[in-house]
Amino acid sequence: MSLSKFFILSVLAKRPMHGYEIAREVARISNGCCSPSEGTIYPVLKQYQSGGYVDLREENFGGRLRKVYSLTPKGRDAFKVAVDAWMEVTEGLEACRQLSLEGSASYPLLRD
């Protein structure tokens, strides 16, 4: 799962949101590392919806209909699996960080 897709699940795990709000929140929690555009977010949301990970409802906001997305139970399960997978990646990144700071002799995970 790409980092952008992970962060979309992540923000929806907090609460239901509309597309612009999702984009803004992803940019905020990723410290700007991931700033998905509408062209990125909506295809992912459609993919998640067709897979049963996200529900869509329309709500009236100031006279306009707004699409609001929320995680389904299947989406929450997928988020938990994704967190575990990204934590494994994070451990590998931490090993690389240690290697860059101390050299490979002091960090056994990166030695051959």
PDB file of C-alpha atoms in Angstrom:
ATOM      1  CA  MET A   1       0.000   0.000   0.000  1.00  0.00           C
ATOM      2  CA  SER A   2       1.365   3.390  -0.957  1.00  0.00           C
ATOM      3  CA  LEU A   3       1.975   5.982   1.701  1.00  0.00           C
ATOM      4  CA  SER A   4      -0.751   8.250   0.287  1.00  0.00           C
ATOM      5  CA  LYS A   5      -3.301   5.434   0.399  1.00  0.00           C
ATOM      6  CA  PHE A   6      -2.242   4.636   3.957  1.00  0.00           C
ATOM      7  CA  PHE A   7      -2.695   8.238   5.069  1.00  0.00           C
ATOM      8  CA  ILE A   8      -6.141   8.395   3.440  1.00  0.00           C
ATOM      9  CA  LEU A   9      -7.195   5.366   5.503  1.00  0.00           C
ATOM     10  CA  SER A  10      -5.553   6.916   8.534  1.00  0.00           C
ATOM     11  CA  VAL A  11      -7.509  10.162   8.457  1.00  0.00           C
ATOM     12  CA  LEU A  12     -10.765   8.315   7.781  1.00  0.00           C
ATOM     13  CA  ALA A  13     -10.063   6.115  10.808  1.00  0.00           C
ATOM     14  CA  LYS A  14     -10.476   9.272  12.907  1.00  0.00           C
ATOM     15  CA  ARG A  15     -13.844  10.349  11.482  1.00  0.00           C
ATOM     16  CA  PRO A  16     -15.869  10.677   8.274  1.00  0.00           C
ATOM     17  CA  MET A  17     -14.639  13.429   5.946  1.00  0.00           C
ATOM     18  CA  HIS A  18     -15.234  14.949   2.525  1.00  0.00           C
ATOM     19  CA  GLY A  19     -12.534  14.909  -0.166  1.00  0.00           C
ATOM     20  CA  TYR A  20     -11.018  18.349   0.378  1.00  0.00           C
ATOM     21  CA  GLU A  21     -10.904  17.749   4.113  1.00  0.00           C
ATOM     22  CA  ILE A  22      -9.156  14.399   3.540  1.00  0.00           C
ATOM     23  CA  ALA A  23      -6.498  16.085   1.386  1.00  0.00           C
ATOM     24  CA  ARG A  24      -5.918  18.832   3.937  1.00  0.00           C
ATOM     25  CA  GLU A  25      -5.702  16.387   6.848  1.00  0.00           C
ATOM     26  CA  VAL A  26      -3.328  14.023   5.007  1.00  0.00           C
ATOM     27  CA  ALA A  27      -1.005  16.947   4.280  1.00  0.00           C
ATOM     28  CA  ARG A  28      -1.172  18.024   7.927  1.00  0.00           C
ATOM     29  CA  ILE A  29      -0.464  14.657   9.553  1.00  0.00           C
ATOM     30  CA  SER A  30       2.301  13.814   7.079  1.00  0.00           C
ATOM     31  CA  ASN A  31       3.990  17.193   7.663  1.00  0.00           C
ATOM     32  CA  GLY A  32       3.519  17.938   3.970  1.00  0.00           C
ATOM     33  CA  CYS A  33       5.262  14.755   2.843  1.00  0.00           C
ATOM     34  CA  CYS A  34       2.028  13.577   1.222  1.00  0.00           C
ATOM     35  CA  SER A  35      -0.157  16.280  -0.264  1.00  0.00           C
ATOM     36  CA  PRO A  36      -2.564  14.359  -2.468  1.00  0.00           C
ATOM     37  CA  SER A  37      -4.475  16.210  -5.145  1.00  0.00           C
ATOM     38  CA  GLU A  38      -8.106  15.639  -6.060  1.00  0.00           C
ATOM     39  CA  GLY A  39      -6.823  13.621  -8.994  1.00  0.00           C
ATOM     40  CA  THR A  40      -5.185  11.269  -6.498  1.00  0.00           C
ATOM     41  CA  ILE A  41      -7.747  11.171  -3.716  1.00  0.00           C
ATOM     42  CA  TYR A  42     -10.956  10.486  -5.615  1.00  0.00           C
ATOM     43  CA  PRO A  43      -9.706   7.455  -7.580  1.00  0.00           C
ATOM     44  CA  VAL A  44      -8.389   5.963  -4.315  1.00  0.00           C
ATOM     45  CA  LEU A  45     -11.696   6.643  -2.556  1.00  0.00           C
ATOM     46  CA  LYS A  46     -13.581   5.069  -5.460  1.00  0.00           C
ATOM     47  CA  GLN A  47     -11.279   2.031  -5.281  1.00  0.00           C
ATOM     48  CA  TYR A  48     -11.820   1.788  -1.521  1.00  0.00           C
ATOM     49  CA  GLN A  49     -15.576   2.136  -1.993  1.00  0.00           C
ATOM     50  CA  SER A  50     -15.754  -0.596  -4.630  1.00  0.00           C
ATOM     51  CA  GLY A  51     -13.663  -2.849  -2.372  1.00  0.00           C
ATOM     52  CA  GLY A  52     -16.006  -2.322   0.556  1.00  0.00           C
ATOM     53  CA  TYR A  53     -13.501  -0.386   2.665  1.00  0.00           C
ATOM     54  CA  VAL A  54     -15.278   2.970   2.511  1.00  0.00           C
ATOM     55  CA  ASP A  55     -18.908   4.062   2.543  1.00  0.00           C
ATOM     56  CA  LEU A  56     -20.121   7.191   0.809  1.00  0.00           C
ATOM     57  CA  ARG A  57     -23.037   9.368   1.843  1.00  0.00           C
ATOM     58  CA  GLU A  58     -24.134  12.749   0.600  1.00  0.00           C
ATOM     59  CA  GLU A  59     -24.995  15.535   2.994  1.00  0.00           C
ATOM     60  CA  ASN A  60     -26.373  18.981   2.403  1.00  0.00           C
ATOM     61  CA  PHE A  61     -23.899  21.695   3.338  1.00  0.00           C
ATOM     62  CA  GLY A  62     -24.870  25.285   2.680  1.00  0.00           C
ATOM     63  CA  GLY A  63     -27.278  24.277  -0.076  1.00  0.00           C
ATOM     64  CA  ARG A  64     -24.725  22.046  -1.795  1.00  0.00           C
ATOM     65  CA  LEU A  65     -24.457  18.282  -1.707  1.00  0.00           C
ATOM     66  CA  ARG A  66     -21.142  17.119  -0.341  1.00  0.00           C
ATOM     67  CA  LYS A  67     -19.796  13.563  -0.514  1.00  0.00           C
ATOM     68  CA  VAL A  68     -18.663  12.304   2.874  1.00  0.00           C
ATOM     69  CA  TYR A  69     -16.545   9.166   3.174  1.00  0.00           C
ATOM     70  CA  SER A  70     -16.276   6.874   6.181  1.00  0.00           C
ATOM     71  CA  LEU A  71     -14.513   3.608   6.899  1.00  0.00           C
ATOM     72  CA  THR A  72     -16.512   0.410   6.996  1.00  0.00           C
ATOM     73  CA  PRO A  73     -15.614  -2.369   9.449  1.00  0.00           C
ATOM     74  CA  LYS A  74     -13.640  -3.967   6.599  1.00  0.00           C
ATOM     75  CA  GLY A  75     -11.833  -0.637   6.122  1.00  0.00           C
ATOM     76  CA  ARG A  76     -10.957  -0.475   9.818  1.00  0.00           C
ATOM     77  CA  ASP A  77      -9.526  -3.990   9.609  1.00  0.00           C
ATOM     78  CA  ALA A  78      -7.498  -3.004   6.536  1.00  0.00           C
ATOM     79  CA  PHE A  79      -6.218   0.053   8.392  1.00  0.00           C
ATOM     80  CA  LYS A  80      -5.004  -2.124  11.280  1.00  0.00           C
ATOM     81  CA  VAL A  81      -3.175  -4.429   8.854  1.00  0.00           C
ATOM     82  CA  ALA A  82      -1.653  -1.414   7.079  1.00  0.00           C
ATOM     83  CA  VAL A  83      -0.435   0.074  10.365  1.00  0.00           C
ATOM     84  CA  ASP A  84       1.344  -3.180  11.205  1.00  0.00           C
ATOM     85  CA  ALA A  85       2.953  -3.310   7.751  1.00  0.00           C
ATOM     86  CA  TRP A  86       4.105   0.309   7.896  1.00  0.00           C
ATOM     87  CA  MET A  87       5.499  -0.229  11.403  1.00  0.00           C
ATOM     88  CA  GLU A  88       7.727  -2.955   9.963  1.00  0.00           C
ATOM     89  CA  VAL A  89       8.886  -0.493   7.303  1.00  0.00           C
ATOM     90  CA  THR A  90       9.480   2.095  10.018  1.00  0.00           C
ATOM     91  CA  GLU A  91      11.727  -0.332  11.886  1.00  0.00           C
ATOM     92  CA  GLY A  92      13.763  -0.804   8.712  1.00  0.00           C
ATOM     93  CA  LEU A  93      13.998   2.956   8.248  1.00  0.00           C
ATOM     94  CA  GLU A  94      15.154   3.358  11.823  1.00  0.00           C
ATOM     95  CA  ALA A  95      17.869   0.788  11.134  1.00  0.00           C
ATOM     96  CA  CYS A  96      18.957   2.832   8.120  1.00  0.00           C
ATOM     97  CA  ARG A  97      18.958   5.971  10.217  1.00  0.00           C
ATOM     98  CA  GLN A  98      21.166   4.321  12.810  1.00  0.00           C
ATOM     99  CA  LEU A  99      23.473   3.122  10.065  1.00  0.00           C
ATOM    100  CA  SER A 100      23.817   6.621   8.688  1.00  0.00           C
ATOM    101  CA  LEU A 101      24.562   8.018  12.140  1.00  0.00           C
ATOM    102  CA  GLU A 102      26.837   5.323  13.539  1.00  0.00           C
ATOM    103  CA  GLY A 103      28.017   3.101  10.709  1.00  0.00           C
ATOM    104  CA  SER A 104      27.111  -0.527   9.946  1.00  0.00           C
ATOM    105  CA  ALA A 105      29.391  -2.040  12.627  1.00  0.00           C
ATOM    106  CA  SER A 106      27.184  -0.708  15.415  1.00  0.00           C
ATOM    107  CA  TYR A 107      23.847  -1.809  13.993  1.00  0.00           C
ATOM    108  CA  PRO A 108      23.703  -5.579  13.405  1.00  0.00           C
ATOM    109  CA  LEU A 109      20.394  -5.638  11.484  1.00  0.00           C
ATOM    110  CA  LEU A 110      22.044  -4.077   8.460  1.00  0.00           C
ATOM    111  CA  ARG A 111      25.188  -6.178   8.361  1.00  0.00           C
ATOM    112  CA  ASP A 112      25.480  -9.085   5.928  1.00  0.00           C
TER     113      ASP A 112
END
